[in-house]
Amino acid sequence: MTIAHRPTDPPFPQTAARPRPSALALTILLLGGFITVFDLFVVNVAIPSMQTDLGADFADIGFVIAGYELAFGVLLIAGGRLGDRHGRRRLFALGMAGFAITSFLCGIAPDATSLIVARLLQGATAAILFPQIYALLRVLFDDAGRRRAFGLLGMTLGLAAIAGQVLGGLIVESDLLGLGWRIIFLINLPIGVIALLSARIIPESRSADAMSVDWPGIGLATTGLLLLLLPLLEGPTIGWPLWTWASMVASVVLLAAFLAWEHLVAKRGGDPAIDLTLFRNIAFSAGSLVVLLIYSTSTSLFLCFALLVQSGLGLTPFAAGTLFAPASVGFIIASLVAPKLVARFGNMAIAGGALVYAAGIGWLIVTAAGLGDDVETVALLPPLVLFGFGQGLSMTPLLNLVIGYVEENHAGMAAGFMSTMQQIGGAFGISVVGIVFVDRLGRHAGDGVSNAGRYADAFAGAMIYNLAAVIVAAALVTFMVRKRPAVR
């Protein structure tokens, strides 16, 4: 599961007179969090239907998911700063309106290219919407109310992930109004309108000393990452022509320019998108890599698993979503247990959780490798539960660990950067795993191997990256914990 977390409450300035928000205001904020996460997960069960309807290849569907995560990730920090400066309720309403409109564009997309563009825009509006939820919960409630509000938000995001799989599968399979997969986006339009009209009851708040938005830096980072992901997604399908290599070279140049620009902005006393001095801390740098690796494994597994069980094994969208639901339940249970384990056994429990996660992936690889046309999909349930449980044990406390390596005055920026790394990690994972998946899927085409066998082989081969990434992440966490304790 890849759910955007804000591990620490950024030091948002409090207003002198803080109005008490109503229960309806809290509900509207939770609804905003629900739809952004729901749309991240619901696409997985709809991917095979999209492929059939739009004639899309793996690169297209990969970008449908990765594009949303990329735009969401690179614009999160900007969205938070815009809310601090111009009003968090105002940006929440703007983000909700934009999310509804771009969801409508997704729902009426006539082809794969149009859907990809709409998803990029949808991710951008989610980046405007989502940071305001954390900020408003932080500044509008007192200590007791804030704990309750953030607890409800965590529960809401977990339920959104499960609903995205199960309810999303039911919606796609029901073919409401003959719209098929399109309805998963179109239902956001009335929800967005209701939330937008109700947003006026949310008290406004802003920061008098809000940081400015580093638009040139964000532009360089976004373009550089797009030029990296595009060839990684397209290359395996089209045979790696010259432009794919040129694009990756250009990506390196632009990302280097981004780092140089951030250094220059900081030197001039401006507000860079990310303070590069954070990376002088070796433990924080290692932790950033851990977050990237761990979150690169989640979305890619969801995508490949959806293709395995629907396109390969012939399950319906609802059956596929229901099959994955136990993993989501395991994630939520482990998320509740993880903080207690860390409190009792220390941060090495996070490395242990990552190894449990790796064991779940390894079990899935072995099980998938033995699948055939006469498979009993119930065999996938035990490794899926272990997979979800391991995710919860490792992901939930990980971000608090990494943020703990920076000083308190940098906690807000570090938290925003970690949220960005989660989304970029998801997009990166899809592109890397896709290289193996597409190659393995095409390797046995036309040589008598069953469709189920082809997809099972492609899934098992692609998940080797996930297994390796989680094991490396566990080793890095061990290094971080042993090097020095986190700042408390």
XYZ file of C-alpha atoms in Angstrom:
488
model
C 0.000 0.000 0.000
C 1.275 3.431 -0.855
C -0.528 5.954 1.286
C 0.889 9.445 1.620
C 1.885 10.003 5.243
C 3.016 13.104 7.073
C 5.076 11.542 9.875
C 5.458 14.649 11.972
C 3.254 17.634 12.402
C 5.018 20.563 10.715
C 5.363 23.655 12.851
C 2.444 25.530 11.300
C 1.936 28.822 13.134
C -1.183 28.986 15.231
C -3.613 31.860 14.958
C -4.309 33.923 18.040
C -8.023 33.121 18.023
C -8.557 29.594 16.828
C -12.189 28.819 15.937
C -13.449 25.379 16.864
C -14.165 23.397 13.683
C -17.456 21.539 13.378
C -17.866 17.813 12.897
C -18.976 18.534 9.339
C -15.765 20.465 8.655
C -13.739 17.478 9.858
C -15.829 15.168 7.679
C -15.160 17.295 4.588
C -11.415 17.247 5.252
C -11.466 13.470 5.724
C -13.440 13.118 2.495
C -10.710 15.008 0.664
C -8.108 12.568 1.986
C -10.307 9.605 1.105
C -10.794 10.425 -2.577
C -7.121 11.190 -3.245
C -6.035 7.813 -1.833
C -9.042 5.957 -3.275
C -8.097 7.135 -6.755
C -4.549 5.930 -6.245
C -5.722 2.364 -5.545
C -8.913 2.005 -7.560
C -7.036 2.272 -10.855
C -5.255 -1.033 -10.173
C -8.389 -3.169 -10.485
C -9.514 -1.199 -13.554
C -6.233 -1.455 -15.484
C -7.075 -4.590 -17.522
C -10.437 -3.056 -18.514
C -8.662 0.137 -19.563
C -6.202 -1.851 -21.646
C -8.997 -3.601 -23.517
C -11.105 -0.489 -24.027
C -8.304 1.883 -25.037
C -5.948 -0.587 -26.713
C -3.240 0.463 -24.255
C 0.090 -1.307 -23.752
C 2.041 -1.663 -20.497
C 3.813 1.666 -21.019
C 0.467 3.448 -21.296
C -1.064 1.913 -18.193
C 2.212 2.351 -16.331
C 2.101 6.057 -17.034
C -1.567 6.232 -16.003
C -0.442 5.226 -12.504
C 3.091 6.642 -12.422
C 1.994 9.984 -13.900
C -0.454 10.528 -11.052
C 2.171 9.680 -8.443
C 4.866 11.790 -10.097
C 2.732 14.930 -10.362
C 1.400 14.349 -6.852
C 4.898 13.905 -5.438
C 6.816 16.756 -7.057
C 4.096 19.323 -6.327
C 3.317 18.361 -2.724
C 5.768 20.835 -1.202
C 4.533 23.617 -3.483
C 0.927 22.814 -2.560
C 1.700 23.093 1.133
C 3.483 26.418 0.738
C 0.697 27.852 -1.408
C -1.795 26.982 1.321
C 0.379 28.562 4.012
C 0.635 31.756 1.966
C -2.804 32.133 0.359
C -5.072 30.323 2.779
C -5.405 26.612 3.443
C -9.174 26.484 3.124
C -8.967 28.385 -0.159
C -6.381 25.968 -1.555
C -8.361 22.990 -0.243
C -11.425 24.225 -2.157
C -9.325 24.949 -5.248
C -7.726 21.513 -5.076
C -11.096 19.820 -4.600
C -12.555 21.652 -7.606
C -9.524 20.787 -9.715
C -9.630 17.156 -8.619
C -13.284 16.863 -9.611
C -12.696 18.468 -13.019
C -9.623 16.369 -13.823
C -11.455 13.226 -12.665
C -14.150 14.075 -15.200
C -11.459 14.443 -17.868
C -10.120 11.003 -16.918
C -13.593 9.538 -17.184
C -14.230 10.848 -20.698
C -10.711 10.255 -22.059
C -11.060 8.927 -25.638
C -7.625 7.314 -25.767
C -4.651 6.350 -23.632
C -2.732 9.581 -24.273
C -5.674 11.716 -23.136
C -6.031 9.589 -20.010
C -2.330 9.965 -19.178
C -2.518 13.757 -19.499
C -5.667 13.859 -17.378
C -4.018 11.723 -14.710
C -0.999 14.022 -14.601
C -3.372 16.942 -14.037
C -5.319 14.947 -11.460
C -2.116 14.236 -9.544
C -1.243 17.942 -9.638
C -4.616 18.910 -8.144
C -4.230 16.192 -5.490
C -0.927 17.837 -4.532
C -2.807 21.110 -3.988
C -5.570 19.419 -2.008
C -3.758 16.907 0.182
C -1.279 19.089 2.149
C -4.098 21.384 3.258
C -5.765 18.493 5.076
C -2.738 17.905 7.316
C -2.178 21.615 7.826
C -5.806 22.361 8.719
C -6.021 19.444 11.139
C -2.797 20.681 12.718
C -3.851 24.285 13.255
C -7.609 24.033 13.864
C -7.637 21.542 16.724
C -6.214 21.542 20.236
C -3.917 18.719 21.359
C -6.675 16.270 22.268
C -8.747 17.078 19.201
C -5.690 16.837 16.971
C -4.851 13.332 18.164
C -8.421 12.235 17.487
C -8.494 13.963 14.081
C -5.216 12.443 12.910
C -6.329 9.047 14.179
C -9.512 9.344 12.115
C -7.468 10.461 9.119
C -5.201 7.427 9.371
C -8.247 5.177 9.564
C -9.817 6.972 6.603
C -6.744 6.548 4.418
C -6.533 2.859 5.293
C -10.203 2.341 4.460
C -9.711 4.256 1.198
C -6.981 1.821 0.182
C -9.216 -1.186 0.895
C -12.237 0.424 -0.763
C -10.132 1.247 -3.795
C -9.487 -2.474 -4.280
C -12.806 -4.050 -3.247
C -15.405 -1.369 -3.920
C -13.508 -0.268 -7.018
C -13.605 -3.798 -8.379
C -17.332 -4.026 -7.707
C -17.957 -0.693 -9.455
C -15.974 -1.696 -12.540
C -17.604 -5.116 -12.718
C -21.104 -3.684 -12.259
C -20.640 -1.579 -15.401
C -22.879 1.168 -14.031
C -24.707 3.060 -16.781
C -22.633 1.109 -19.286
C -19.589 3.243 -18.414
C -17.293 0.396 -17.348
C -14.016 1.596 -15.823
C -14.871 5.247 -16.495
C -17.292 5.396 -13.583
C -14.417 5.113 -11.057
C -13.391 8.621 -12.100
C -16.790 10.123 -12.828
C -18.104 9.427 -9.311
C -15.567 11.977 -8.063
C -17.483 14.771 -9.787
C -20.560 14.841 -7.488
C -18.360 14.107 -4.464
C -16.104 17.010 -5.375
C -19.041 19.374 -5.906
C -20.545 18.495 -2.517
C -17.200 18.923 -0.752
C -16.523 22.192 -2.579
C -19.880 23.679 -1.614
C -19.364 22.573 1.984
C -15.782 23.822 2.274
C -16.931 27.297 3.364
C -17.698 25.958 6.845
C -14.005 25.127 7.353
C -12.255 27.965 9.225
C -9.579 29.704 7.165
C -5.961 29.775 8.275
C -2.672 30.919 6.808
C 0.886 31.617 7.904
C 2.249 35.144 8.195
C 5.794 33.958 7.403
C 5.041 31.336 4.761
C 7.899 30.229 2.522
C 7.771 31.116 -1.164
C 7.398 28.499 -3.886
C 10.542 27.653 -5.848
C 8.854 27.301 -9.241
C 12.073 27.119 -11.305
C 13.389 24.337 -9.088
C 10.106 22.440 -9.239
C 10.054 22.846 -13.017
C 13.574 21.445 -13.370
C 12.832 18.494 -11.076
C 9.523 17.687 -12.783
C 10.939 17.830 -16.295
C 14.000 15.827 -15.310
C 11.932 13.073 -13.723
C 9.509 12.945 -16.661
C 12.435 12.586 -19.082
C 13.668 9.679 -16.958
C 10.361 7.836 -16.504
C 9.170 8.177 -20.102
C 12.002 6.148 -21.710
C 11.986 3.614 -18.864
C 8.287 2.958 -19.486
C 8.329 3.163 -23.288
C 11.740 1.592 -23.981
C 10.883 -2.075 -23.300
C 7.886 -1.916 -25.641
C 9.484 -0.107 -28.587
C 12.996 -1.594 -28.493
C 14.983 1.249 -26.881
C 15.448 3.616 -29.857
C 18.011 6.425 -29.731
C 15.588 8.997 -28.297
C 15.118 6.932 -25.119
C 18.834 7.134 -24.331
C 18.956 10.835 -25.245
C 16.020 11.433 -22.906
C 17.795 9.753 -19.996
C 20.933 11.812 -20.624
C 18.839 14.986 -20.693
C 17.211 13.853 -17.455
C 20.572 13.603 -15.706
C 21.525 17.082 -16.950
C 18.261 18.637 -15.735
C 18.373 16.935 -12.338
C 21.954 18.147 -11.904
C 20.752 21.637 -12.855
C 18.026 21.296 -10.227
C 20.598 20.579 -7.519
C 22.744 23.494 -8.656
C 19.725 25.794 -8.641
C 18.677 24.716 -5.143
C 22.192 25.460 -3.890
C 22.102 28.902 -5.536
C 18.677 29.763 -4.086
C 19.811 28.828 -0.587
C 23.063 30.780 -0.996
C 21.054 33.883 -1.949
C 18.886 33.532 1.138
C 15.788 32.343 -0.741
C 13.435 29.449 -0.091
C 14.632 26.362 -2.001
C 12.235 23.478 -2.622
C 14.574 21.316 -0.535
C 17.420 22.354 1.734
C 20.408 20.401 0.417
C 22.234 20.744 3.730
C 19.882 18.045 5.045
C 21.859 15.510 3.032
C 25.060 16.246 4.902
C 23.490 13.961 7.481
C 24.463 10.490 6.254
C 21.676 8.787 8.184
C 19.028 11.073 6.676
C 20.440 10.501 3.189
C 20.342 6.741 3.740
C 16.815 7.071 5.097
C 15.716 8.966 1.986
C 16.991 6.097 -0.137
C 15.176 3.598 2.096
C 11.879 5.455 1.612
C 12.413 5.525 -2.154
C 13.179 1.785 -2.252
C 10.370 0.661 0.064
C 7.705 2.722 -1.687
C 8.970 1.732 -5.131
C 7.838 -1.818 -4.393
C 4.225 -1.156 -3.470
C 2.517 0.366 -6.496
C 4.461 -1.815 -8.911
C 3.304 -4.964 -7.129
C -0.314 -3.793 -7.185
C -0.115 -3.156 -10.928
C 1.574 -6.430 -11.845
C -0.689 -8.404 -9.525
C -3.807 -6.903 -11.121
C -2.526 -7.940 -14.548
C -1.640 -11.429 -13.264
C -4.993 -12.271 -11.712
C -7.221 -10.540 -14.277
C -5.428 -10.726 -17.629
C -3.574 -13.942 -16.752
C -5.870 -15.954 -14.490
C -9.161 -14.508 -15.724
C -10.513 -13.167 -12.428
C -13.154 -10.455 -12.530
C -12.274 -6.979 -11.177
C -14.326 -7.591 -8.028
C -12.756 -11.001 -7.406
C -9.301 -9.499 -7.931
C -10.005 -6.674 -5.491
C -11.428 -9.062 -2.912
C -8.366 -11.293 -3.249
C -6.090 -8.409 -2.323
C -8.280 -7.133 0.537
C -6.651 -9.386 3.188
C -3.299 -7.746 2.417
C -4.851 -4.354 3.133
C -6.309 -5.641 6.400
C -2.894 -7.039 7.313
C -1.360 -3.645 6.602
C -3.793 -1.845 8.905
C -3.338 -4.344 11.748
C 0.439 -4.140 11.463
C 0.250 -0.329 11.378
C -1.416 -0.427 14.798
C 1.117 -2.906 16.171
C 4.289 -1.367 14.693
C 4.636 1.649 17.064
C 4.371 -0.675 20.072
C 7.061 -2.967 18.652
C 9.386 -0.017 18.051
C 8.759 1.254 21.571
C 9.652 -2.152 23.011
C 12.473 -3.354 20.750
C 13.822 -0.091 19.314
C 14.202 0.968 15.691
C 15.744 -2.359 14.694
C 12.142 -3.579 14.699
C 11.735 -1.606 11.456
C 14.482 -3.645 9.806
C 12.755 -6.774 11.095
C 9.478 -5.570 9.606
C 11.207 -5.035 6.253
C 12.449 -8.627 6.354
C 8.887 -9.828 7.011
C 7.842 -7.739 4.016
C 10.603 -9.358 1.942
C 9.459 -12.801 3.091
C 5.943 -12.019 1.869
C 7.245 -10.943 -1.526
C 9.456 -14.031 -1.754
C 6.512 -16.271 -0.908
C 4.431 -14.537 -3.595
C 7.219 -15.113 -6.148
C 7.405 -18.827 -5.356
C 3.613 -19.202 -5.391
C 3.210 -17.251 -8.636
C 5.950 -19.261 -10.340
C 3.881 -22.400 -9.839
C 0.624 -20.993 -11.172
C -1.087 -22.465 -14.222
C -4.487 -22.669 -15.842
C -5.836 -24.923 -13.066
C -4.613 -22.644 -10.266
C -6.499 -22.251 -7.017
C -6.138 -18.534 -6.319
C -6.676 -19.204 -2.613
C -3.001 -20.244 -2.608
C -2.130 -16.572 -3.014
C -3.878 -15.495 0.193
C -1.266 -16.495 2.830
C 1.658 -14.732 1.097
C -0.566 -11.702 0.439
C -1.434 -11.441 4.134
C 2.245 -11.745 5.108
C 3.114 -9.175 2.433
C 0.574 -6.665 3.781
C 1.595 -7.290 7.374
C 5.253 -6.763 6.555
C 4.419 -3.539 4.724
C 2.642 -2.184 7.782
C 5.479 -3.156 10.123
C 8.088 -1.416 7.957
C 6.307 1.534 6.328
C 4.355 2.885 9.297
C 7.293 3.663 11.659
C 9.864 4.264 8.899
C 9.091 7.904 8.231
C 9.194 8.845 11.902
C 12.641 7.221 12.063
C 13.990 9.170 9.082
C 12.562 12.512 10.235
C 14.114 11.852 13.622
C 17.586 12.343 12.094
C 17.015 16.059 11.397
C 16.791 18.955 13.796
C 13.340 20.108 14.853
C 13.506 23.348 12.850
C 13.956 21.290 9.651
C 11.242 18.746 10.457
C 8.579 20.364 8.271
C 10.759 20.477 5.154
C 12.087 16.970 5.773
C 8.530 15.634 6.203
C 7.463 17.238 2.945
C 10.466 15.765 1.168
C 9.696 12.293 2.545
C 6.120 12.557 1.275
C 7.512 13.468 -2.136
C 9.921 10.521 -2.060
C 7.030 8.149 -1.394
C 5.237 9.170 -4.578
C 8.360 9.402 -6.739
C 9.388 5.994 -5.426
C 6.069 4.546 -6.574
C 6.502 6.009 -10.055
C 10.116 4.813 -10.256
C 9.157 1.299 -9.168
C 6.571 0.946 -11.930
C 9.092 1.980 -14.573
C 11.816 -0.402 -13.358
C 9.546 -3.382 -12.762
C 7.877 -2.776 -16.119
C 11.148 -3.429 -17.954
C 11.278 -6.969 -16.591
C 7.525 -7.610 -16.772
C 7.225 -6.647 -20.439
C 10.332 -8.631 -21.382
C 9.201 -11.799 -19.587
C 5.642 -11.515 -20.898
C 6.787 -11.261 -24.511
C 9.457 -13.935 -24.188
C 6.967 -16.822 -24.295
C 4.493 -15.323 -26.774
C 3.621 -17.839 -29.490
C 5.653 -20.744 -28.073
C 2.744 -22.692 -26.598
C 2.889 -21.379 -23.036
C -0.576 -20.680 -21.619
C -1.702 -17.137 -20.937
C -1.777 -17.864 -17.213
C 1.749 -19.254 -17.398
C 3.065 -16.211 -19.271
C 1.659 -13.741 -16.764
C 2.759 -15.861 -13.815
C 6.319 -15.956 -15.164
C 6.293 -12.209 -15.855
C 5.008 -11.450 -12.348
C 7.516 -13.727 -10.630
C 10.414 -12.282 -12.627
C 9.392 -8.665 -12.102
C 9.043 -9.099 -8.345
C 12.715 -10.027 -8.021
C 13.407 -6.271 -8.071
C 10.922 -5.743 -5.229
C 12.525 -8.493 -3.173
C 16.019 -7.068 -3.684
C 14.882 -3.500 -2.967
C 13.305 -4.436 0.374
C 16.346 -6.466 1.463
C 18.646 -3.539 0.633
C 16.285 -1.224 2.538
C 16.463 -3.494 5.598
C 20.273 -3.399 5.454
C 20.252 0.410 5.197
C 17.914 0.715 8.182
C 20.294 -1.461 10.174
C 23.159 0.836 9.150
C 21.193 3.938 10.165
C 20.221 2.584 13.573
C 23.700 1.362 14.404
C 25.446 4.515 13.167
C 23.726 6.803 15.653
C 20.329 7.222 17.299
C 17.776 9.558 15.824
C 17.399 13.101 17.149
C 14.582 13.234 19.725
